[in-house]
Amino acid sequence: HAHIGRGNVLQVKGQMEAALLAYAEALRVDPESQHAHIGRGNVLQALSRHEEAVDAYQNALQVSSRLPQAHIGIAAALRESGNWDDALLRYERAISIDHRSHHAYHGLGEVLEHKGRFQEAMAAFDQALTLNPKAFQALKSKADLRERMAADRRMTSEEVSRGQVVDPTRARVLVLLKCGKALKEKGDPQGALKAYDRALQMDPEFHHAHNMRGNLLQSTGRLEEALAAYEAALGFEPGSKAALENREMVIEQLRNGEDRKAREGMPPRERRSSTELLFPGEIKTVADLPNVPYEHLRIQRELGDGSEKIVLLAELYEARVAVLVLRNGSCHMEASRYAQLGLHPSLTKIIGMSVDKDGRQCLVTELAERGSLDKVLDQYEEDGVRVSDAVMIRAAMQVCSR
């Protein structure tokens, strides 16, 4: 039980490889632990190792065939491989075992929506919310489906009123594009991209769909993919003004990006943040730290209060900075840590030292606008928002790179 509990905690923290080791240790102690098999399957699923995840869930089912969470896990893996029919059967099997599983009803609704069975999907989402009114993902799925159905009805009504005869496939594609646009505006780029991809599967030559897909990719920084999308749009509609303009814009962004990469390739001493420009001398040791007159700091508000220091938000010569007021000891001990790490591009830079009106020593540093990364991730977890593995890996790469 201790190993399983540790694996669960590590999984929540996003430490997937460590969680796998904990579940493996649990299975070494008890090879028939269904909870360890399912925990291992969940981690493998999060790592996109879907075939291994299915094996783990199957191992759990060999211990007990009446495990709804194992069927739900297999269904999720089947969806990733595009096997929607078998995924549907798995969700139905999970519900037959436990009719109170809101996760099963939510997954069932998503499969039904994908298959175009909207009314049945809405009923499944409603049942999930009846079982758990705070199920965030089910609420989101229901809202997205409601908007999708409303867009479908609006478009059909408009076309009838204009007396137009519309190709059913093109009509469906237009609905998907509207859904994609709505999802993008709601801050769900992954959902929007899936909508655009489904639209292009149905009508690969629709230049407007390629252009909208390019807009989304460009807005998320995937510039090379965006350029390919605009090229595809122009391949089907060479005179598309929007695609031509977007293509030129993304080419310019790519050029600027190459220039920036070249600049970032310079040695650390040649890189300066806006606050480092306040004191351009290179900081290698505590002795290099400049003195910042406390009266030059315009204290605005408190950001945090701990046992060792108080963190204040301040302005220094119109630049927003953080002031670390140390409760005990000298600045020099903490400053020495900053001096050792201060050249790392992913850490806040130290600006100088100061002494407040009460005689307490202070460090002045760059301001991390959103606070520490662990607090940001904790807030996402509290809000029920799952940060994708790709984002976590990218964050880790930024923290570890030089």
Tab-separated table of C-alpha atoms in Angstrom:
chain	number	residue	atom	x	y	z
A	1	HIS	CA	0.000	0.000	0.000
A	2	ALA	CA	2.856	2.393	0.783
A	3	HIS	CA	4.407	1.933	-2.679
A	4	ILE	CA	1.022	2.437	-4.372
A	5	GLY	CA	0.352	5.572	-2.333
A	6	ARG	CA	3.775	6.921	-3.245
A	7	GLY	CA	3.132	6.172	-6.905
A	8	ASN	CA	-0.201	7.995	-6.754
A	9	VAL	CA	1.408	11.083	-5.206
A	10	LEU	CA	4.239	11.119	-7.737
A	11	GLN	CA	1.726	10.751	-10.560
A	12	VAL	CA	-0.242	13.785	-9.348
A	13	LYS	CA	3.010	15.773	-9.155
A	14	GLY	CA	3.813	14.816	-12.748
A	15	GLN	CA	6.862	12.730	-11.811
A	16	MET	CA	5.837	9.904	-14.105
A	17	GLU	CA	9.045	7.900	-14.321
A	18	ALA	CA	9.393	7.880	-10.532
A	19	ALA	CA	5.749	6.827	-10.248
A	20	LEU	CA	6.417	3.881	-12.574
A	21	LEU	CA	9.224	2.743	-10.312
A	22	ALA	CA	6.955	2.955	-7.260
A	23	TYR	CA	4.243	0.867	-8.954
A	24	ALA	CA	6.866	-1.638	-10.110
A	25	GLU	CA	8.040	-2.019	-6.511
A	26	ALA	CA	4.431	-2.541	-5.406
A	27	LEU	CA	4.026	-5.281	-8.024
A	28	ARG	CA	7.266	-6.902	-6.898
A	29	VAL	CA	5.759	-7.184	-3.420
A	30	ASP	CA	2.318	-8.215	-4.699
A	31	PRO	CA	2.162	-9.205	-8.407
A	32	GLU	CA	-1.649	-9.371	-8.225
A	33	SER	CA	-2.202	-5.842	-6.924
A	34	GLN	CA	-4.929	-4.515	-9.206
A	35	HIS	CA	-4.373	-0.963	-7.927
A	36	ALA	CA	-0.697	-1.090	-8.887
A	37	HIS	CA	-1.512	-2.421	-12.367
A	38	ILE	CA	-4.091	0.324	-12.922
A	39	GLY	CA	-1.797	3.033	-11.543
A	40	ARG	CA	0.938	1.830	-13.865
A	41	GLY	CA	-1.509	1.889	-16.793
A	42	ASN	CA	-2.546	5.443	-15.982
A	43	VAL	CA	1.064	6.622	-15.956
A	44	LEU	CA	1.901	4.858	-19.220
A	45	GLN	CA	-1.208	6.410	-20.757
A	46	ALA	CA	-0.070	9.873	-19.630
A	47	LEU	CA	3.316	9.178	-21.259
A	48	SER	CA	1.514	8.256	-24.538
A	49	ARG	CA	2.807	4.673	-24.276
A	50	HIS	CA	-0.648	3.396	-25.141
A	51	GLU	CA	0.153	-0.217	-26.035
A	52	GLU	CA	2.010	-0.720	-22.751
A	53	ALA	CA	-0.879	0.968	-20.927
A	54	VAL	CA	-3.347	-1.506	-22.440
A	55	ASP	CA	-1.130	-4.399	-21.284
A	56	ALA	CA	-1.114	-2.981	-17.745
A	57	TYR	CA	-4.912	-2.630	-17.708
A	58	GLN	CA	-5.283	-6.166	-19.097
A	59	ASN	CA	-3.075	-7.431	-16.271
A	60	ALA	CA	-5.429	-5.767	-13.805
A	61	LEU	CA	-8.413	-7.437	-15.492
A	62	GLN	CA	-6.717	-10.818	-15.152
A	63	VAL	CA	-6.748	-10.253	-11.405
A	64	SER	CA	-10.394	-9.156	-11.480
A	65	SER	CA	-12.574	-8.800	-14.580
A	66	ARG	CA	-14.909	-6.357	-12.819
A	67	LEU	CA	-12.695	-3.277	-12.752
A	68	PRO	CA	-14.432	-0.380	-14.517
A	69	GLN	CA	-11.358	1.839	-14.338
A	70	ALA	CA	-9.360	-0.738	-16.333
A	71	HIS	CA	-11.986	-0.775	-19.096
A	72	ILE	CA	-12.032	3.051	-19.066
A	73	GLY	CA	-8.249	3.113	-19.423
A	74	ILE	CA	-8.310	0.676	-22.339
A	75	ALA	CA	-11.062	2.746	-23.986
A	76	ALA	CA	-8.915	5.876	-23.751
A	77	ALA	CA	-5.980	4.061	-25.370
A	78	LEU	CA	-8.222	2.751	-28.149
A	79	ARG	CA	-9.415	6.280	-28.873
A	80	GLU	CA	-5.814	7.444	-29.275
A	81	SER	CA	-5.302	4.757	-31.919
A	82	GLY	CA	-8.527	5.766	-33.703
A	83	ASN	CA	-10.460	2.629	-32.733
A	84	TRP	CA	-13.656	4.410	-31.687
A	85	ASP	CA	-15.983	1.424	-32.082
A	86	ASP	CA	-14.063	-0.767	-29.620
A	87	ALA	CA	-13.654	2.223	-27.286
A	88	LEU	CA	-17.445	2.568	-27.244
A	89	LEU	CA	-17.820	-1.071	-26.222
A	90	ARG	CA	-15.276	-0.635	-23.416
A	91	TYR	CA	-17.101	2.370	-21.955
A	92	GLU	CA	-20.381	0.466	-22.124
A	93	ARG	CA	-18.703	-2.456	-20.352
A	94	ALA	CA	-17.423	-0.121	-17.607
A	95	ILE	CA	-20.939	1.276	-17.102
A	96	SER	CA	-22.417	-2.215	-16.906
A	97	ILE	CA	-19.993	-2.924	-14.023
A	98	ASP	CA	-20.430	0.409	-12.257
A	99	HIS	CA	-23.369	2.557	-13.361
A	100	ARG	CA	-22.170	5.330	-10.989
A	101	SER	CA	-18.896	5.992	-12.832
A	102	HIS	CA	-19.079	9.548	-14.158
A	103	HIS	CA	-15.720	8.991	-15.911
A	104	ALA	CA	-17.261	6.184	-17.974
A	105	TYR	CA	-20.279	8.278	-18.963
A	106	HIS	CA	-18.041	11.208	-19.892
A	107	GLY	CA	-15.839	9.015	-22.087
A	108	LEU	CA	-18.921	7.443	-23.657
A	109	GLY	CA	-20.248	10.905	-24.472
A	110	GLU	CA	-17.008	11.909	-26.194
A	111	VAL	CA	-17.064	8.776	-28.358
A	112	LEU	CA	-20.716	9.319	-29.284
A	113	GLU	CA	-19.973	12.943	-30.181
A	114	HIS	CA	-17.109	11.837	-32.420
A	115	LYS	CA	-19.468	9.434	-34.175
A	116	GLY	CA	-22.000	12.242	-34.755
A	117	ARG	CA	-24.586	10.886	-32.309
A	118	PHE	CA	-25.035	14.239	-30.616
A	119	GLN	CA	-28.262	13.669	-28.694
A	120	GLU	CA	-26.929	10.458	-27.165
A	121	ALA	CA	-23.636	12.211	-26.346
A	122	MET	CA	-25.508	15.026	-24.575
A	123	ALA	CA	-27.459	12.465	-22.539
A	124	ALA	CA	-24.190	10.777	-21.522
A	125	PHE	CA	-22.648	14.116	-20.424
A	126	ASP	CA	-25.814	14.910	-18.453
A	127	GLN	CA	-25.575	11.564	-16.673
A	128	ALA	CA	-21.912	12.182	-15.839
A	129	LEU	CA	-22.843	15.535	-14.306
A	130	THR	CA	-25.754	14.012	-12.404
A	131	LEU	CA	-23.297	11.626	-10.803
A	132	ASN	CA	-20.688	14.347	-10.200
A	133	PRO	CA	-21.910	17.947	-10.693
A	134	LYS	CA	-18.327	19.239	-10.283
A	135	ALA	CA	-16.840	17.102	-13.073
A	136	PHE	CA	-14.957	19.893	-14.872
A	137	GLN	CA	-14.188	17.983	-18.065
A	138	ALA	CA	-17.798	16.817	-18.450
A	139	LEU	CA	-19.017	20.398	-17.988
A	140	LYS	CA	-16.605	21.576	-20.667
A	141	SER	CA	-17.537	18.765	-23.062
A	142	LYS	CA	-21.244	19.485	-22.622
A	143	ALA	CA	-20.762	23.215	-23.229
A	144	ASP	CA	-18.660	22.568	-26.331
A	145	LEU	CA	-21.215	20.109	-27.707
A	146	ARG	CA	-24.092	22.509	-27.022
A	147	GLU	CA	-22.269	25.240	-28.963
A	148	ARG	CA	-21.476	22.825	-31.756
A	149	MET	CA	-25.119	21.769	-32.063
A	150	ALA	CA	-26.273	25.395	-31.945
A	151	ALA	CA	-23.823	26.340	-34.709
A	152	ASP	CA	-25.108	23.425	-36.772
A	153	ARG	CA	-28.716	24.599	-36.340
A	154	ARG	CA	-27.860	28.251	-37.102
A	155	MET	CA	-26.046	27.369	-40.289
A	156	THR	CA	-28.821	25.102	-41.529
A	157	SER	CA	-31.403	27.801	-40.814
A	158	GLU	CA	-29.391	30.460	-42.638
A	159	GLU	CA	-28.925	28.255	-45.697
A	160	VAL	CA	-32.615	27.388	-45.863
A	161	SER	CA	-33.586	31.067	-45.592
A	162	ARG	CA	-31.248	31.888	-48.499
A	163	GLY	CA	-32.708	29.056	-50.539
A	164	GLN	CA	-29.288	27.476	-51.020
A	165	VAL	CA	-28.682	23.818	-51.728
A	166	VAL	CA	-25.642	22.920	-49.639
A	167	ASP	CA	-23.339	19.958	-50.061
A	168	PRO	CA	-23.830	17.964	-46.803
A	169	THR	CA	-20.104	17.290	-46.474
A	170	ARG	CA	-19.175	20.942	-46.871
A	171	ALA	CA	-21.900	21.902	-44.397
A	172	ARG	CA	-20.432	19.523	-41.819
A	173	VAL	CA	-16.952	20.896	-42.476
A	174	LEU	CA	-18.173	24.457	-41.880
A	175	VAL	CA	-19.655	23.408	-38.558
A	176	LEU	CA	-16.323	21.862	-37.535
A	177	LEU	CA	-14.509	25.066	-38.493
A	178	LYS	CA	-16.909	27.121	-36.379
A	179	CYS	CA	-16.344	24.752	-33.488
A	180	GLY	CA	-12.592	25.030	-33.938
A	181	LYS	CA	-12.770	28.816	-33.900
A	182	ALA	CA	-14.901	28.773	-30.735
A	183	LEU	CA	-12.494	26.386	-28.996
A	184	LYS	CA	-9.538	28.567	-29.971
A	185	GLU	CA	-11.246	31.645	-28.507
A	186	LYS	CA	-11.950	29.693	-25.301
A	187	GLY	CA	-8.259	28.932	-24.903
A	188	ASP	CA	-8.373	25.286	-26.025
A	189	PRO	CA	-5.909	25.112	-28.966
A	190	GLN	CA	-5.685	21.313	-28.833
A	191	GLY	CA	-9.458	20.962	-29.167
A	192	ALA	CA	-9.479	23.525	-31.975
A	193	LEU	CA	-6.710	21.682	-33.831
A	194	LYS	CA	-8.650	18.427	-33.602
A	195	ALA	CA	-11.723	20.149	-35.068
A	196	TYR	CA	-9.700	21.569	-37.967
A	197	ASP	CA	-8.031	18.205	-38.608
A	198	ARG	CA	-11.413	16.468	-38.700
A	199	ALA	CA	-12.665	19.096	-41.149
A	200	LEU	CA	-9.689	18.466	-43.451
A	201	GLN	CA	-10.174	14.714	-43.259
A	202	MET	CA	-13.655	15.275	-44.648
A	203	ASP	CA	-12.665	17.899	-47.236
A	204	PRO	CA	-8.866	17.896	-47.809
A	205	GLU	CA	-9.052	20.507	-50.599
A	206	PHE	CA	-10.925	23.208	-48.692
A	207	HIS	CA	-8.411	26.074	-48.660
A	208	HIS	CA	-10.268	27.988	-45.931
A	209	ALA	CA	-9.778	25.064	-43.506
A	210	HIS	CA	-6.034	24.973	-44.226
A	211	ASN	CA	-5.818	28.718	-43.626
A	212	MET	CA	-7.665	28.529	-40.299
A	213	ARG	CA	-5.459	25.648	-39.210
A	214	GLY	CA	-2.420	27.739	-40.112
A	215	ASN	CA	-3.729	30.645	-38.010
A	216	LEU	CA	-4.035	28.367	-34.986
A	217	LEU	CA	-0.574	26.855	-35.426
A	218	GLN	CA	0.934	30.312	-35.884
A	219	SER	CA	-0.741	31.611	-32.719
A	220	THR	CA	0.778	28.725	-30.708
A	221	GLY	CA	4.289	29.276	-32.065
A	222	ARG	CA	4.361	26.281	-34.420
A	223	LEU	CA	5.540	28.437	-37.284
A	224	GLU	CA	6.925	25.824	-39.672
A	225	GLU	CA	3.697	23.813	-39.488
A	226	ALA	CA	1.718	27.027	-39.975
A	227	LEU	CA	3.738	27.821	-43.110
A	228	ALA	CA	2.991	24.347	-44.486
A	229	ALA	CA	-0.739	24.916	-43.836
A	230	TYR	CA	-0.697	28.251	-45.690
A	231	GLU	CA	1.191	26.636	-48.575
A	232	ALA	CA	-1.501	23.946	-48.726
A	233	ALA	CA	-4.224	26.592	-48.798
A	234	LEU	CA	-2.500	28.362	-51.679
A	235	GLY	CA	-2.047	25.083	-53.486
A	236	PHE	CA	-5.830	24.702	-53.663
A	237	GLU	CA	-6.641	28.422	-54.007
A	238	PRO	CA	-3.609	30.353	-55.350
A	239	GLY	CA	-5.472	33.666	-55.229
A	240	SER	CA	-6.415	33.484	-51.536
A	241	LYS	CA	-5.493	36.928	-50.186
A	242	ALA	CA	-5.722	35.797	-46.548
A	243	ALA	CA	-3.414	32.831	-47.092
A	244	LEU	CA	-0.909	34.973	-49.022
A	245	GLU	CA	-0.787	37.608	-46.259
A	246	ASN	CA	-0.524	35.002	-43.528
A	247	ARG	CA	2.225	33.204	-45.411
A	248	GLU	CA	4.298	36.395	-45.660
A	249	MET	CA	3.746	37.112	-41.971
A	250	VAL	CA	4.894	33.680	-40.801
A	251	ILE	CA	7.940	33.812	-43.099
A	252	GLU	CA	8.898	37.100	-41.436
A	253	GLN	CA	8.407	35.543	-37.999
A	254	LEU	CA	10.638	32.634	-38.948
A	255	ARG	CA	13.340	35.041	-40.122
A	256	ASN	CA	13.133	36.984	-36.857
A	257	GLY	CA	13.302	33.731	-34.931
A	258	GLU	CA	16.523	32.746	-36.675
A	259	ASP	CA	17.981	36.138	-35.806
A	260	ARG	CA	16.956	35.680	-32.184
A	261	LYS	CA	18.500	32.215	-32.068
A	262	ALA	CA	21.732	33.673	-33.371
A	263	ARG	CA	21.677	36.310	-30.635
A	264	GLU	CA	20.907	33.705	-27.973
A	265	GLY	CA	23.931	31.758	-29.134
A	266	MET	CA	26.195	34.489	-27.716
A	267	PRO	CA	28.066	33.838	-24.453
A	268	PRO	CA	26.048	34.533	-21.270
A	269	ARG	CA	27.923	37.751	-20.507
A	270	GLU	CA	26.602	39.283	-23.749
A	271	ARG	CA	22.967	38.553	-22.830
A	272	ARG	CA	21.250	41.191	-20.727
A	273	SER	CA	17.703	41.372	-19.427
A	274	SER	CA	15.932	44.708	-19.055
A	275	THR	CA	16.663	44.858	-15.338
A	276	GLU	CA	20.314	43.875	-15.798
A	277	LEU	CA	20.681	46.997	-17.927
A	278	LEU	CA	20.110	48.988	-14.729
A	279	PHE	CA	23.506	47.763	-13.533
A	280	PRO	CA	25.442	46.518	-16.566
A	281	GLY	CA	28.431	45.119	-14.665
A	282	GLU	CA	28.778	41.335	-14.825
A	283	ILE	CA	27.982	39.608	-11.511
A	284	LYS	CA	30.147	36.614	-10.666
A	285	THR	CA	30.628	36.982	-6.916
A	286	VAL	CA	28.951	38.779	-4.017
A	287	ALA	CA	31.626	41.451	-4.260
A	288	ASP	CA	30.315	42.372	-7.699
A	289	LEU	CA	26.835	43.185	-6.379
A	290	PRO	CA	26.018	46.896	-6.629
A	291	ASN	CA	24.359	48.758	-3.780
A	292	VAL	CA	20.795	49.872	-4.490
A	293	PRO	CA	19.726	52.886	-2.398
A	294	TYR	CA	16.548	51.823	-0.625
A	295	GLU	CA	14.949	55.220	-1.225
A	296	HIS	CA	15.168	54.524	-4.959
A	297	LEU	CA	12.866	51.537	-4.534
A	298	ARG	CA	9.153	52.334	-4.788
A	299	ILE	CA	7.579	49.560	-2.689
A	300	GLN	CA	4.094	48.650	-3.960
A	301	ARG	CA	2.849	45.595	-2.080
A	302	GLU	CA	3.807	42.350	-0.361
A	303	LEU	CA	4.022	39.232	-2.544
A	304	GLY	CA	4.891	36.642	0.102
A	305	ASP	CA	5.853	36.238	3.752
A	306	GLY	CA	7.913	33.257	4.891
A	307	SER	CA	9.944	32.257	7.901
A	308	GLU	CA	13.195	33.431	6.330
A	309	LYS	CA	12.206	36.375	4.139
A	310	ILE	CA	9.475	38.740	2.983
A	311	VAL	CA	9.071	39.260	-0.761
A	312	LEU	CA	7.902	42.705	-1.915
A	313	LEU	CA	6.892	44.051	-5.304
A	314	ALA	CA	8.683	47.298	-6.132
A	315	GLU	CA	9.676	49.611	-8.965
A	316	LEU	CA	13.284	50.597	-9.581
A	317	TYR	CA	13.760	53.288	-12.200
A	318	GLU	CA	10.417	52.268	-13.792
A	319	ALA	CA	11.381	48.561	-13.907
A	320	ARG	CA	9.284	46.103	-11.865
A	321	VAL	CA	11.512	44.185	-9.443
A	322	ALA	CA	11.255	41.894	-6.413
A	323	VAL	CA	12.756	42.867	-3.060
A	324	LEU	CA	13.687	39.998	-0.727
A	325	VAL	CA	13.805	41.294	2.855
A	326	LEU	CA	15.830	38.794	4.910
A	327	ARG	CA	14.606	38.178	8.446
A	328	ASN	CA	17.818	36.603	9.756
A	329	GLY	CA	21.447	36.655	8.879
A	330	SER	CA	23.240	38.413	6.084
A	331	CYS	CA	22.389	38.999	2.477
A	332	HIS	CA	25.739	37.640	1.498
A	333	MET	CA	24.887	33.978	2.116
A	334	GLU	CA	21.762	34.076	-0.045
A	335	ALA	CA	23.372	36.424	-2.536
A	336	SER	CA	26.224	33.969	-3.037
A	337	ARG	CA	23.700	31.388	-4.250
A	338	TYR	CA	22.337	33.890	-6.749
A	339	ALA	CA	25.830	34.804	-7.856
A	340	GLN	CA	26.554	31.132	-8.629
A	341	LEU	CA	23.289	30.629	-10.509
A	342	GLY	CA	22.663	34.117	-11.823
A	343	LEU	CA	24.035	33.492	-15.295
A	344	HIS	CA	21.503	30.735	-15.984
A	345	PRO	CA	19.018	32.120	-18.576
A	346	SER	CA	16.017	30.436	-16.933
A	347	LEU	CA	16.502	31.945	-13.459
A	348	THR	CA	15.686	35.413	-12.200
A	349	LYS	CA	18.742	37.649	-12.262
A	350	ILE	CA	20.095	39.405	-9.199
A	351	ILE	CA	20.290	43.208	-9.462
A	352	GLY	CA	21.860	44.336	-6.216
A	353	MET	CA	21.743	44.651	-2.434
A	354	SER	CA	20.053	47.181	-0.205
A	355	VAL	CA	19.186	47.958	3.433
A	356	ASP	CA	15.639	48.931	4.424
A	357	LYS	CA	14.599	51.595	6.955
A	358	ASP	CA	14.651	49.019	9.781
A	359	GLY	CA	18.219	48.028	8.999
A	360	ARG	CA	17.294	44.668	7.429
A	361	GLN	CA	19.362	43.530	4.500
A	362	CYS	CA	17.572	43.056	1.178
A	363	LEU	CA	18.245	41.496	-2.182
A	364	VAL	CA	16.824	43.121	-5.309
A	365	THR	CA	16.096	40.696	-8.157
A	366	GLU	CA	14.199	40.461	-11.387
A	367	LEU	CA	10.471	39.928	-10.924
A	368	ALA	CA	8.968	36.533	-11.784
A	369	GLU	CA	5.570	37.876	-12.825
A	370	ARG	CA	3.637	34.668	-12.136
A	371	GLY	CA	5.607	33.460	-9.157
A	372	SER	CA	7.364	30.125	-8.834
A	373	LEU	CA	6.621	27.308	-11.283
A	374	ASP	CA	5.493	24.897	-8.563
A	375	LYS	CA	2.845	27.370	-7.363
A	376	VAL	CA	1.558	27.864	-10.907
A	377	LEU	CA	1.255	24.096	-11.379
A	378	ASP	CA	-0.403	23.676	-7.977
A	379	GLN	CA	-2.978	26.310	-8.936
A	380	TYR	CA	-3.718	24.507	-12.192
A	381	GLU	CA	-4.215	21.294	-10.223
A	382	GLU	CA	-6.602	23.032	-7.793
A	383	ASP	CA	-8.552	24.448	-10.756
A	384	GLY	CA	-8.883	20.975	-12.282
A	385	VAL	CA	-6.785	21.883	-15.329
A	386	ARG	CA	-4.453	19.152	-16.565
A	387	VAL	CA	-1.136	20.360	-17.943
A	388	SER	CA	-0.154	18.180	-20.890
A	389	ASP	CA	3.029	16.098	-20.829
A	390	ALA	CA	4.351	18.072	-23.807
A	391	VAL	CA	4.114	21.341	-21.832
A	392	MET	CA	5.760	19.776	-18.753
A	393	ILE	CA	8.625	18.409	-20.860
A	394	ARG	CA	9.068	21.784	-22.544
A	395	ALA	CA	9.153	23.527	-19.162
A	396	ALA	CA	11.748	21.052	-17.890
A	397	MET	CA	13.881	21.636	-20.979
A	398	GLN	CA	13.750	25.407	-20.440
A	399	VAL	CA	14.703	25.074	-16.779
A	400	CYS	CA	17.592	22.680	-17.474
A	401	SER	CA	18.997	24.316	-20.596
A	402	ARG	CA	21.771	26.842	-20.600
